mmCIF file with all atom_site columns, C-alpha atoms and ligand atoms in Angstrom:
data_model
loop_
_atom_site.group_PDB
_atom_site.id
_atom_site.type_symbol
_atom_site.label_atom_id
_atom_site.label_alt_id
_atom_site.label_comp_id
_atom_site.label_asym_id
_atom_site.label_entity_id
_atom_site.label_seq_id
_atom_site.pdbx_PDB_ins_code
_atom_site.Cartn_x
_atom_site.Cartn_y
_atom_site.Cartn_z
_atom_site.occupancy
_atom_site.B_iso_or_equiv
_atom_site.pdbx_formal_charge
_atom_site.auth_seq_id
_atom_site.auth_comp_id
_atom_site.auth_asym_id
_atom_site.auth_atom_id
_atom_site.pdbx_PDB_model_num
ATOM   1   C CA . UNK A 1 1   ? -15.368 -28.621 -2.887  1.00 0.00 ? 1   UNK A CA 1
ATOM   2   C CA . UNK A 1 2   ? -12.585 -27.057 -1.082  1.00 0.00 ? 2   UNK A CA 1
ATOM   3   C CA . UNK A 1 3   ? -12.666 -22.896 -1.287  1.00 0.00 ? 3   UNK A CA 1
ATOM   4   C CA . UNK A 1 4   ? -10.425 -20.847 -3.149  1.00 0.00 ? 4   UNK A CA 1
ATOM   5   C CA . UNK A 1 5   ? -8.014  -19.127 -1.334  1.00 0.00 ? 5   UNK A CA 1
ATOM   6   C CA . UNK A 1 6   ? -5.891  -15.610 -1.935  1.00 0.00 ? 6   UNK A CA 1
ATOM   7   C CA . UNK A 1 7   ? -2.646  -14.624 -0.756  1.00 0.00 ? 7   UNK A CA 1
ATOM   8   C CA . UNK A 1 8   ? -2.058  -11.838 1.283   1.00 0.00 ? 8   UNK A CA 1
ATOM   9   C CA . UNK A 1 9   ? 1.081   -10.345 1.098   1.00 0.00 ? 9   UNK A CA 1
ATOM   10  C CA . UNK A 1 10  ? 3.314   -7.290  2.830   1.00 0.00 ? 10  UNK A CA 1
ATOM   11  C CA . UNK A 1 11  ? 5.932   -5.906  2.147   1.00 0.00 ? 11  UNK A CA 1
ATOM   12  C CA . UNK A 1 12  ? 9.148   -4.224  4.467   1.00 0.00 ? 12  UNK A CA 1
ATOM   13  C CA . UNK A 1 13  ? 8.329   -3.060  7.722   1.00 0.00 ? 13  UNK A CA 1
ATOM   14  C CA . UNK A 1 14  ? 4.860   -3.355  7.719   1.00 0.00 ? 14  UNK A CA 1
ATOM   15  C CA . UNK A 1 15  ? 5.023   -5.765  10.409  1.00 0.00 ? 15  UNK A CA 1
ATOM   16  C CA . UNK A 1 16  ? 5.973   -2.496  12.626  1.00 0.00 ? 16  UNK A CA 1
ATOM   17  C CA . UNK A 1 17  ? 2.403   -1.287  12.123  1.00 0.00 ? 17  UNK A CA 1
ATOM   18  C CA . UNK A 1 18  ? 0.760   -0.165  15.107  1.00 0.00 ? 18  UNK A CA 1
ATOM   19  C CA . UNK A 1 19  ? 3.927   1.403   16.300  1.00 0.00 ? 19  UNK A CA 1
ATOM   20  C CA . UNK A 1 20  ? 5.364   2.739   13.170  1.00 0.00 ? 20  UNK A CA 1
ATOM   21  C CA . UNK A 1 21  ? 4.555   6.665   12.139  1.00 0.00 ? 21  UNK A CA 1
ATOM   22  C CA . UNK A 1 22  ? 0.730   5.911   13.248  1.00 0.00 ? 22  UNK A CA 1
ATOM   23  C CA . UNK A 1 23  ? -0.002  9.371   12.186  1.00 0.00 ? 23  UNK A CA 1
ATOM   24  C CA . UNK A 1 24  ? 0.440   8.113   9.024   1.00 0.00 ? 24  UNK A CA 1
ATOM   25  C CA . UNK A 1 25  ? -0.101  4.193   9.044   1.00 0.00 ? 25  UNK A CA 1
ATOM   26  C CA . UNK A 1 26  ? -2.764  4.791   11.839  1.00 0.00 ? 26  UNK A CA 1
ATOM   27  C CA . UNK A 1 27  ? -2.482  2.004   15.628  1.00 0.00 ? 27  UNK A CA 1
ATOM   28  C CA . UNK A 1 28  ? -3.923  -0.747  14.257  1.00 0.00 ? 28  UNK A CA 1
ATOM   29  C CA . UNK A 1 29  ? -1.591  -3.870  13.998  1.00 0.00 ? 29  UNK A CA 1
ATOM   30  C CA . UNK A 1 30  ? -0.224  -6.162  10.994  1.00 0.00 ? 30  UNK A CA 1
ATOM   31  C CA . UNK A 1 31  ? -2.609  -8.701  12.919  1.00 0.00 ? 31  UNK A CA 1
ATOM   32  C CA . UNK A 1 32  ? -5.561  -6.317  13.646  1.00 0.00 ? 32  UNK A CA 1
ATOM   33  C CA . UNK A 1 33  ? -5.681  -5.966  9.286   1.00 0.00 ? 33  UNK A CA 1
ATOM   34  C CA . UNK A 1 34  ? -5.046  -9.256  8.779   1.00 0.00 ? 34  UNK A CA 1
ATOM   35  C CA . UNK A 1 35  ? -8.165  -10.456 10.850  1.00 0.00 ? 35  UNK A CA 1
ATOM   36  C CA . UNK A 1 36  ? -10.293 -7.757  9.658   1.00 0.00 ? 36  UNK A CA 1
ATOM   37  C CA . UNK A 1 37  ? -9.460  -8.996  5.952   1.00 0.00 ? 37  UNK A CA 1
ATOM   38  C CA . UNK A 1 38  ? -9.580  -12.795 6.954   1.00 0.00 ? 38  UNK A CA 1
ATOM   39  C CA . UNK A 1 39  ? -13.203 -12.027 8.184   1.00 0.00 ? 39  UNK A CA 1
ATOM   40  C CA . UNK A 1 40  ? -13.974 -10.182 5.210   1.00 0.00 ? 40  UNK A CA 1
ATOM   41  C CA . UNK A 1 41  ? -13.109 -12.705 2.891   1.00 0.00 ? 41  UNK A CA 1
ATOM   42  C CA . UNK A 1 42  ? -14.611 -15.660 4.777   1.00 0.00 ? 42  UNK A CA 1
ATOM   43  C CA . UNK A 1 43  ? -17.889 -13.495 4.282   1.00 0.00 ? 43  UNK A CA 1
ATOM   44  C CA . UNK A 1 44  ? -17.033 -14.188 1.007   1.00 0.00 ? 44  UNK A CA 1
ATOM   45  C CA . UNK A 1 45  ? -16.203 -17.724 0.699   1.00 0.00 ? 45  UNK A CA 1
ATOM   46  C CA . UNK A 1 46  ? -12.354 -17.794 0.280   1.00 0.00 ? 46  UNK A CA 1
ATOM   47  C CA . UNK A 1 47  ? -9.536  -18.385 2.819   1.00 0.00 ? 47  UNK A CA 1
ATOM   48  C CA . UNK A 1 48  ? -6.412  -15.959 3.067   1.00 0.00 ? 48  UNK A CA 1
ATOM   49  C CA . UNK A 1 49  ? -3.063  -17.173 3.778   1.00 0.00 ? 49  UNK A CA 1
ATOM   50  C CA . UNK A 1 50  ? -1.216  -13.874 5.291   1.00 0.00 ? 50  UNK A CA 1
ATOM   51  C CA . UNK A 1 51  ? 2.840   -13.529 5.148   1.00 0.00 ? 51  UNK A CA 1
ATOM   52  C CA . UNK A 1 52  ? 4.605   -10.267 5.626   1.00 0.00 ? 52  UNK A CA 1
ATOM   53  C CA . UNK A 1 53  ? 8.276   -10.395 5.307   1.00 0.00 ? 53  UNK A CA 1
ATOM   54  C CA . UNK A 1 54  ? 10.950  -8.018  5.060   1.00 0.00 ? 54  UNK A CA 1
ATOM   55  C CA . UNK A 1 55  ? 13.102  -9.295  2.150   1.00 0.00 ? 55  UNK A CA 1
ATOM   56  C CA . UNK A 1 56  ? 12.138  -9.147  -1.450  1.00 0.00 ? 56  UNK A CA 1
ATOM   57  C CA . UNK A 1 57  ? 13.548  -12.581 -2.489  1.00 0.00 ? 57  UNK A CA 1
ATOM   58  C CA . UNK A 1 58  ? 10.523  -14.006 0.425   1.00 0.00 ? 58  UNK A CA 1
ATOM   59  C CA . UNK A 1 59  ? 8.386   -12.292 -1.335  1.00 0.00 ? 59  UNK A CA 1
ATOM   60  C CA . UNK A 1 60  ? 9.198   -13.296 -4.840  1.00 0.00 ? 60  UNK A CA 1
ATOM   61  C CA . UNK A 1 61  ? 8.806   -16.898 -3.917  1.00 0.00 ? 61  UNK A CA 1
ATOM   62  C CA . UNK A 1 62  ? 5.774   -16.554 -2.107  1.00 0.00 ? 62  UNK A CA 1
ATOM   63  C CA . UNK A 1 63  ? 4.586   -14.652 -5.381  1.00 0.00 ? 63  UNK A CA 1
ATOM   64  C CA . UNK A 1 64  ? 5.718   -17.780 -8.005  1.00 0.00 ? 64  UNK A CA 1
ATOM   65  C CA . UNK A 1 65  ? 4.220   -20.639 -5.251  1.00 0.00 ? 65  UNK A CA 1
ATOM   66  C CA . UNK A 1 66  ? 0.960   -18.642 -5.832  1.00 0.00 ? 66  UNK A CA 1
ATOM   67  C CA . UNK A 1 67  ? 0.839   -19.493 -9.244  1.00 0.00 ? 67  UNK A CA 1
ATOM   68  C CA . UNK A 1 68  ? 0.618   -23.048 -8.061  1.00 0.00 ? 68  UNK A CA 1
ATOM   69  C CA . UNK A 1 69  ? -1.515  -22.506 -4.991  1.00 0.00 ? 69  UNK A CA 1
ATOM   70  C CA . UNK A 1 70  ? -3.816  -19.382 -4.494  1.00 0.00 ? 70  UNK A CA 1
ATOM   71  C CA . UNK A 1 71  ? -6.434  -17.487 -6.869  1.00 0.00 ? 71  UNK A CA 1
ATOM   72  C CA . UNK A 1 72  ? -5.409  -14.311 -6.207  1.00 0.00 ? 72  UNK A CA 1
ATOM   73  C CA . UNK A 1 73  ? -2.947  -11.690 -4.574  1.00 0.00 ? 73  UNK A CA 1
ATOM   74  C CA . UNK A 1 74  ? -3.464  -9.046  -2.542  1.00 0.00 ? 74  UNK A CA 1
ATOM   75  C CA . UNK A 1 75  ? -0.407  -7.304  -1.782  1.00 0.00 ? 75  UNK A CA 1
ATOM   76  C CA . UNK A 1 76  ? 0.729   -4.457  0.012   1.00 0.00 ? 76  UNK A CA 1
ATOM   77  C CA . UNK A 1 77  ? 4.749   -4.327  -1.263  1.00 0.00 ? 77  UNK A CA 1
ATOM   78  C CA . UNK A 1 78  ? 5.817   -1.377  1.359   1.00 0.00 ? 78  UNK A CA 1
ATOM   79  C CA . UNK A 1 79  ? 8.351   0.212   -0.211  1.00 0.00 ? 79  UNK A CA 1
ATOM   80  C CA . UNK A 1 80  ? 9.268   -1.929  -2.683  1.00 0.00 ? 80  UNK A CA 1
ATOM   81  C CA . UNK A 1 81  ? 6.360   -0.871  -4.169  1.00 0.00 ? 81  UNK A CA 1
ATOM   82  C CA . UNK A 1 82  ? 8.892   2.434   -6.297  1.00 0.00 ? 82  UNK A CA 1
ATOM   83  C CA . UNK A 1 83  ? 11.421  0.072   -7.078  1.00 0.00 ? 83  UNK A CA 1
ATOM   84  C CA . UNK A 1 84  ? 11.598  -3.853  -7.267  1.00 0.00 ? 84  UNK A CA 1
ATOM   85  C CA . UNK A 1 85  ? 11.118  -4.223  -10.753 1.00 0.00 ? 85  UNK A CA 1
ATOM   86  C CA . UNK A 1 86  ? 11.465  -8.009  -9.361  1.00 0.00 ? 86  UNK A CA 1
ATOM   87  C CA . UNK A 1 87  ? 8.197   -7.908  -7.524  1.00 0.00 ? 87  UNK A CA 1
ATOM   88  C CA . UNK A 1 88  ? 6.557   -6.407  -10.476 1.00 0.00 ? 88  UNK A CA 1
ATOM   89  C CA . UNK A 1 89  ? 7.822   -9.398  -12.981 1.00 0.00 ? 89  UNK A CA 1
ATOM   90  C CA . UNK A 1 90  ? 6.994   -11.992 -10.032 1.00 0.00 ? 90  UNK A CA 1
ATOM   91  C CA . UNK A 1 91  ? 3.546   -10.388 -10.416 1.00 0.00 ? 91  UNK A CA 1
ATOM   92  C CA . UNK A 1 92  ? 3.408   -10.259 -14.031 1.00 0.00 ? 92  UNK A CA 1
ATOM   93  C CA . UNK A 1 93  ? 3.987   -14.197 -14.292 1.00 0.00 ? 93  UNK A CA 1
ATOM   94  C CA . UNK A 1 94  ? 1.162   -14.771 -11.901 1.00 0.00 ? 94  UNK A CA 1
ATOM   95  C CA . UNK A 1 95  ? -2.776  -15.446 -13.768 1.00 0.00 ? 95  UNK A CA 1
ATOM   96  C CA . UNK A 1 96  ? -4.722  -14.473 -11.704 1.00 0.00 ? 96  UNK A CA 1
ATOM   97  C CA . UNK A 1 97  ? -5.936  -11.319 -10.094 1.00 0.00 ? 97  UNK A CA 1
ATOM   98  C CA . UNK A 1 98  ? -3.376  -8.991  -8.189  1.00 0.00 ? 98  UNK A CA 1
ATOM   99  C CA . UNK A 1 99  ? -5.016  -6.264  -5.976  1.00 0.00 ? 99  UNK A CA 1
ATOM   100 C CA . UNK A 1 100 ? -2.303  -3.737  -4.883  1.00 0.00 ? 100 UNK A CA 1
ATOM   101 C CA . UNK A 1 101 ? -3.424  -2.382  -1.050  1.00 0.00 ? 101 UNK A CA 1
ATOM   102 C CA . UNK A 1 102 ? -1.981  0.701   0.522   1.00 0.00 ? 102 UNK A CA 1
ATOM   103 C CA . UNK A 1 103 ? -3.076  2.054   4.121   1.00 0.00 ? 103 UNK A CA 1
ATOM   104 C CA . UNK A 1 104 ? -1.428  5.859   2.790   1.00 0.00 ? 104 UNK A CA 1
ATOM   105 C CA . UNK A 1 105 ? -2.263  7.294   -0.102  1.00 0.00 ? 105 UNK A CA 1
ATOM   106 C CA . UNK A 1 106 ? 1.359   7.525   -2.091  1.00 0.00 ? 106 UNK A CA 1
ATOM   107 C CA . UNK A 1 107 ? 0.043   9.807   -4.595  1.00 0.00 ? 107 UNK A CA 1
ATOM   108 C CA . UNK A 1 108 ? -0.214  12.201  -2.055  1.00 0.00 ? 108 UNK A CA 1
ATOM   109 C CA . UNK A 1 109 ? 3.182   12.025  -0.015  1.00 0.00 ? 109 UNK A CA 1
ATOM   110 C CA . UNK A 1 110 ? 6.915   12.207  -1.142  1.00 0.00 ? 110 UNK A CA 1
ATOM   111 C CA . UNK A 1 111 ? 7.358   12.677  -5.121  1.00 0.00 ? 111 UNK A CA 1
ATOM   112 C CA . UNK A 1 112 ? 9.202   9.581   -4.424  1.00 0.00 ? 112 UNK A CA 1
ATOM   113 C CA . UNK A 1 113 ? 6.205   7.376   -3.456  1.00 0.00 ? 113 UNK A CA 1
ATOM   114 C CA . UNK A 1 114 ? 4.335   8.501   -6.715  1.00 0.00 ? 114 UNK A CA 1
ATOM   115 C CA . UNK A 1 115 ? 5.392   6.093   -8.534  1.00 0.00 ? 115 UNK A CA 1
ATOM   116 C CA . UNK A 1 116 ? 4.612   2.254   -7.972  1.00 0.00 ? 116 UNK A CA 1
ATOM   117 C CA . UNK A 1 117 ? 6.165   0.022   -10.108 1.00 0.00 ? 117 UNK A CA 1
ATOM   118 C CA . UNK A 1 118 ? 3.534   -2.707  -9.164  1.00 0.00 ? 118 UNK A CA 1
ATOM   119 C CA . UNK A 1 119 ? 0.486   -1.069  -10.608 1.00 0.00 ? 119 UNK A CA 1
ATOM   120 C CA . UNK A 1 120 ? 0.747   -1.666  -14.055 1.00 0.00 ? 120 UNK A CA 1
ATOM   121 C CA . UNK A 1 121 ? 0.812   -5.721  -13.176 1.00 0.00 ? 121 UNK A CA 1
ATOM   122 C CA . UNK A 1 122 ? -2.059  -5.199  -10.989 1.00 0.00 ? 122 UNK A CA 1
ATOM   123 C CA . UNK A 1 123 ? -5.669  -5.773  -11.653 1.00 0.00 ? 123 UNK A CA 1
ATOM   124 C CA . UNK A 1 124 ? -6.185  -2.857  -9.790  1.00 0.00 ? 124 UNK A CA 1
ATOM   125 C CA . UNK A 1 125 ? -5.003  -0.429  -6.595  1.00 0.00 ? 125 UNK A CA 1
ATOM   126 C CA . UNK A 1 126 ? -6.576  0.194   -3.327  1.00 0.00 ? 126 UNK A CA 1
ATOM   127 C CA . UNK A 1 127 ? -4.692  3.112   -1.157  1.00 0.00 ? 127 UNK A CA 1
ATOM   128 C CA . UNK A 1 128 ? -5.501  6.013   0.901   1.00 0.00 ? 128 UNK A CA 1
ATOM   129 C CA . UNK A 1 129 ? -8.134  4.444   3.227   1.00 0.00 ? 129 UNK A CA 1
ATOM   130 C CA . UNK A 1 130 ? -6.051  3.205   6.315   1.00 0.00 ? 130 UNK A CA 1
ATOM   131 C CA . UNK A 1 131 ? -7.535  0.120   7.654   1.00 0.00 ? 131 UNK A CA 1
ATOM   132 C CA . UNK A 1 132 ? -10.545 0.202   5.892   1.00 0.00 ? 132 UNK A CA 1
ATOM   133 C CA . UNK A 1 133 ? -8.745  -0.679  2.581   1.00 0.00 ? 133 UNK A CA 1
ATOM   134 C CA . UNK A 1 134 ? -8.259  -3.959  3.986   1.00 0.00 ? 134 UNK A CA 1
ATOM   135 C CA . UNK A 1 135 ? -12.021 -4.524  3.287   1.00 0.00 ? 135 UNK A CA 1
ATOM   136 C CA . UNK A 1 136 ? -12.200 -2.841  0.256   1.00 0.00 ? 136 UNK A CA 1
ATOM   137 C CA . UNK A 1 137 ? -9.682  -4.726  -1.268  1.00 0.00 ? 137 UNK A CA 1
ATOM   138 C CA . UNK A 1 138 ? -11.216 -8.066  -0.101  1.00 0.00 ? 138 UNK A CA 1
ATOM   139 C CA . UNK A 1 139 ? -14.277 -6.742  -1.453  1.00 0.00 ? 139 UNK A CA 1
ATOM   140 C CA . UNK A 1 140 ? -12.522 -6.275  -4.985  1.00 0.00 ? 140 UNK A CA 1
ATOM   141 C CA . UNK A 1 141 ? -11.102 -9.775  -4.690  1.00 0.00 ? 141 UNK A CA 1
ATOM   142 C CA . UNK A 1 142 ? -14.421 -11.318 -4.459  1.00 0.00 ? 142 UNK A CA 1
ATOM   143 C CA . UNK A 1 143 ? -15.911 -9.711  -7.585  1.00 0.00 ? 143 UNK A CA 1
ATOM   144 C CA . UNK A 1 144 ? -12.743 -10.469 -9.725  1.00 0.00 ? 144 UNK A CA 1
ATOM   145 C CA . UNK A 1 145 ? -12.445 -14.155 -8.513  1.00 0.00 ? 145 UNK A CA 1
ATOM   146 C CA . UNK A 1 146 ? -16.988 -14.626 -9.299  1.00 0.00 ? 146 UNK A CA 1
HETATM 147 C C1 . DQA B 2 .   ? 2.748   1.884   2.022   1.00 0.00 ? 201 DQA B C1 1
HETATM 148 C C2 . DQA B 2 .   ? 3.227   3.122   1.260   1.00 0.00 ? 201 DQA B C2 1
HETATM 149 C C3 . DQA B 2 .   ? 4.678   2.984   0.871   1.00 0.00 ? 201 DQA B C3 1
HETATM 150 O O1 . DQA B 2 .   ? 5.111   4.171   0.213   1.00 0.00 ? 201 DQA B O1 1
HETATM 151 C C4 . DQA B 2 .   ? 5.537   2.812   2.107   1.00 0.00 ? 201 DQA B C4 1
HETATM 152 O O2 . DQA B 2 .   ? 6.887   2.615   1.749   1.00 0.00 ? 201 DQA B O2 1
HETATM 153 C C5 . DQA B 2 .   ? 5.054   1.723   2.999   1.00 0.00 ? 201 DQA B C5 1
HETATM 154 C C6 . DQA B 2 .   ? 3.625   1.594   3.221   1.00 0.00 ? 201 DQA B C6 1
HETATM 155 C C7 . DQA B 2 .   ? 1.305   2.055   2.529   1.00 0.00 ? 201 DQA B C7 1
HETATM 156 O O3 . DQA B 2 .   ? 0.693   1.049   2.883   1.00 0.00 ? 201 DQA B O3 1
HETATM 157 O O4 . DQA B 2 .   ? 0.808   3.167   2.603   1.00 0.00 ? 201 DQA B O4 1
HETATM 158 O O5 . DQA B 2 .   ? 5.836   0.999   3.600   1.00 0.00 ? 201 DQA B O5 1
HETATM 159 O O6 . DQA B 2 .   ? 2.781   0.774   1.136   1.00 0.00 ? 201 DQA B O6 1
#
Protein backbone atom coordinates (compact mmCIF):
# COMPACT_ATOMS: atom_id res chain seq x y z
CA UNK A 1 0.00 0.00 0.00
CA UNK A 2 1.52 3.17 -1.03
CA UNK A 3 1.86 5.90 2.10
CA UNK A 4 -0.06 8.87 2.51
CA UNK A 5 1.55 11.87 1.83
CA UNK A 6 1.07 15.78 3.14
CA UNK A 7 1.83 18.89 1.51
CA UNK A 8 4.08 21.26 2.75
CA UNK A 9 3.59 24.58 1.83
CA UNK A 10 5.32 28.34 2.26
CA UNK A 11 4.40 31.19 1.70
CA UNK A 12 6.38 34.78 0.37
CA UNK A 13 9.84 35.06 1.10
CA UNK A 14 10.35 32.29 3.15
CA UNK A 15 12.66 30.89 0.74
CA UNK A 16 15.09 33.86 2.06
CA UNK A 17 15.32 32.01 5.38
CA UNK A 18 18.65 31.65 6.67
CA UNK A 19 19.51 35.09 5.51
CA UNK A 20 16.38 36.94 6.18
CA UNK A 21 16.00 38.94 9.78
CA UNK A 22 17.60 35.64 11.50
CA UNK A 23 17.12 37.38 14.72
CA UNK A 24 13.79 36.75 14.15
CA UNK A 25 13.40 33.72 11.63
CA UNK A 26 16.64 32.25 13.25
CA UNK A 27 19.95 30.72 10.26
CA UNK A 28 18.49 27.76 9.47
CA UNK A 29 17.47 27.38 5.72
CA UNK A 30 14.02 26.76 3.75
CA UNK A 31 15.96 23.35 3.07
CA UNK A 32 17.44 22.79 6.59
CA UNK A 33 13.24 22.79 7.80
CA UNK A 34 12.23 21.03 5.08
CA UNK A 35 14.60 17.99 5.82
CA UNK A 36 14.11 18.18 9.42
CA UNK A 37 10.20 17.84 8.72
CA UNK A 38 10.71 15.24 5.82
CA UNK A 39 12.59 13.11 8.50
CA UNK A 40 10.04 13.67 10.94
CA UNK A 41 7.31 12.54 9.00
CA UNK A 42 9.02 9.51 7.44
CA UNK A 43 9.34 8.52 11.26
CA UNK A 44 5.90 8.58 10.85
CA UNK A 45 5.02 6.81 7.79
CA UNK A 46 3.99 9.60 5.31
CA UNK A 47 5.95 11.38 2.53
CA UNK A 48 6.00 15.33 2.22
CA UNK A 49 6.01 17.02 -0.99
CA UNK A 50 7.61 20.66 -0.09
CA UNK A 51 6.87 23.89 -2.46
CA UNK A 52 7.47 27.40 -1.32
CA UNK A 53 6.56 30.02 -3.74
CA UNK A 54 6.19 33.59 -3.70
CA UNK A 55 2.83 34.23 -5.45
CA UNK A 56 -0.52 33.49 -3.99
CA UNK A 57 -2.19 32.20 -7.21
CA UNK A 58 0.96 29.10 -6.87
CA UNK A 59 -0.20 28.61 -3.87
CA UNK A 60 -3.89 28.42 -4.43
CA UNK A 61 -3.38 25.74 -6.99
CA UNK A 62 -1.08 23.79 -5.12
CA UNK A 63 -3.86 24.07 -2.30
CA UNK A 64 -7.00 22.72 -4.80
CA UNK A 65 -4.43 19.79 -6.46
CA UNK A 66 -4.23 18.69 -2.76
CA UNK A 67 -7.66 17.92 -2.62
CA UNK A 68 -6.91 15.41 -5.31
CA UNK A 69 -3.50 14.30 -4.14
CA UNK A 70 -2.25 14.70 -0.46
CA UNK A 71 -3.91 13.95 3.11
CA UNK A 72 -3.03 16.86 4.63
CA UNK A 73 -1.49 20.50 4.62
CA UNK A 74 0.92 21.96 6.48
CA UNK A 75 1.39 25.42 5.60
CA UNK A 76 3.33 28.23 6.58
CA UNK A 77 1.46 31.25 4.31
CA UNK A 78 4.23 34.11 5.25
CA UNK A 79 2.49 37.00 5.07
CA UNK A 80 -0.35 36.16 3.40
CA UNK A 81 -1.21 34.67 6.37
CA UNK A 82 -3.28 38.69 7.57
CA UNK A 83 -4.75 38.95 4.35
CA UNK A 84 -5.46 36.44 1.40
CA UNK A 85 -8.84 35.72 2.14
CA UNK A 86 -8.01 33.49 -1.13
CA UNK A 87 -5.68 31.19 0.71
CA UNK A 88 -8.12 30.88 3.46
CA UNK A 89 -11.15 29.73 0.96
CA UNK A 90 -8.46 27.48 -0.99
CA UNK A 91 -8.08 25.99 2.51
CA UNK A 92 -11.58 25.85 3.42
CA UNK A 93 -12.43 23.63 0.21
CA UNK A 94 -9.71 21.23 1.15
CA UNK A 95 -10.99 17.79 3.60
CA UNK A 96 -8.54 17.08 5.17
CA UNK A 97 -6.37 18.35 7.94
CA UNK A 98 -4.62 21.87 7.59
CA UNK A 99 -1.85 22.56 10.21
CA UNK A 100 -0.89 26.30 10.07
CA UNK A 101 3.21 26.51 11.02
CA UNK A 102 4.91 29.70 12.02
CA UNK A 103 8.78 29.92 13.00
CA UNK A 104 7.70 33.64 14.97
CA UNK A 105 5.18 33.89 17.15
CA UNK A 106 2.69 36.66 15.35
CA UNK A 107 0.73 37.13 18.38
CA UNK A 108 3.56 38.63 19.79
CA UNK A 109 5.00 41.10 17.04
CA UNK A 110 3.32 43.95 14.96
CA UNK A 111 -0.59 44.46 15.82
CA UNK A 112 -0.59 43.77 12.21
CA UNK A 113 0.56 40.11 12.36
CA UNK A 114 -2.19 39.36 15.06
CA UNK A 115 -4.45 38.47 12.97
CA UNK A 116 -4.26 35.34 10.56
CA UNK A 117 -6.88 34.92 8.35
CA UNK A 118 -5.88 31.17 7.88
CA UNK A 119 -6.60 29.96 11.35
CA UNK A 120 -10.09 29.64 11.44
CA UNK A 121 -9.76 27.00 8.25
CA UNK A 122 -7.09 25.29 10.07
CA UNK A 123 -7.24 22.21 12.14
CA UNK A 124 -4.96 23.85 14.23
CA UNK A 125 -1.72 26.46 14.59
CA UNK A 126 1.81 25.82 15.42
CA UNK A 127 4.01 29.25 15.89
CA UNK A 128 6.52 30.66 18.12
CA UNK A 129 9.02 27.74 18.22
CA UNK A 130 11.55 28.56 15.34
CA UNK A 131 12.71 25.44 13.78
CA UNK A 132 11.47 23.20 16.16
CA UNK A 133 7.83 23.83 15.01
CA UNK A 134 8.72 22.04 12.01
CA UNK A 135 8.56 18.85 14.19
CA UNK A 136 5.84 19.74 16.15
CA UNK A 137 3.70 20.29 13.43
CA UNK A 138 4.67 16.95 11.76
CA UNK A 139 4.00 15.53 14.99
CA UNK A 140 0.32 17.02 14.90
CA UNK A 141 -0.06 15.74 11.36
CA UNK A 142 0.50 12.25 12.35
CA UNK A 143 -2.12 12.12 15.12
CA UNK A 144 -4.82 13.88 12.93
CA UNK A 145 -4.14 11.67 9.80
CA UNK A 146 -4.25 7.96 12.58
C1 LIG B 1 5.78 34.05 9.50
C2 LIG B 1 5.11 35.21 10.24
C3 LIG B 1 4.48 36.18 9.28
O1 LIG B 1 3.92 37.27 9.99
C4 LIG B 1 5.53 36.74 8.34
O2 LIG B 1 4.94 37.60 7.39
C5 LIG B 1 6.34 35.68 7.68
C6 LIG B 1 6.77 34.54 8.47
C7 LIG B 1 6.53 33.11 10.46
O3 LIG B 1 6.84 31.99 10.06
O4 LIG B 1 6.82 33.49 11.59
O5 LIG B 1 6.72 35.80 6.52
O6 LIG B 1 4.76 33.30 8.84
Amino acid sequence: MSRPTVLLLHGPNLNLLGSREPDVYGTATLDDHVATATAAADAHGFDLVALQSNHEGVLIDAIHEARRDHSGIIVNPGAFTHSSWAIHDALAAFDGPVVELHLSNPDAREPWRRTSVVSPVATGSIAGFGGHGYRLAVDAMAALLA
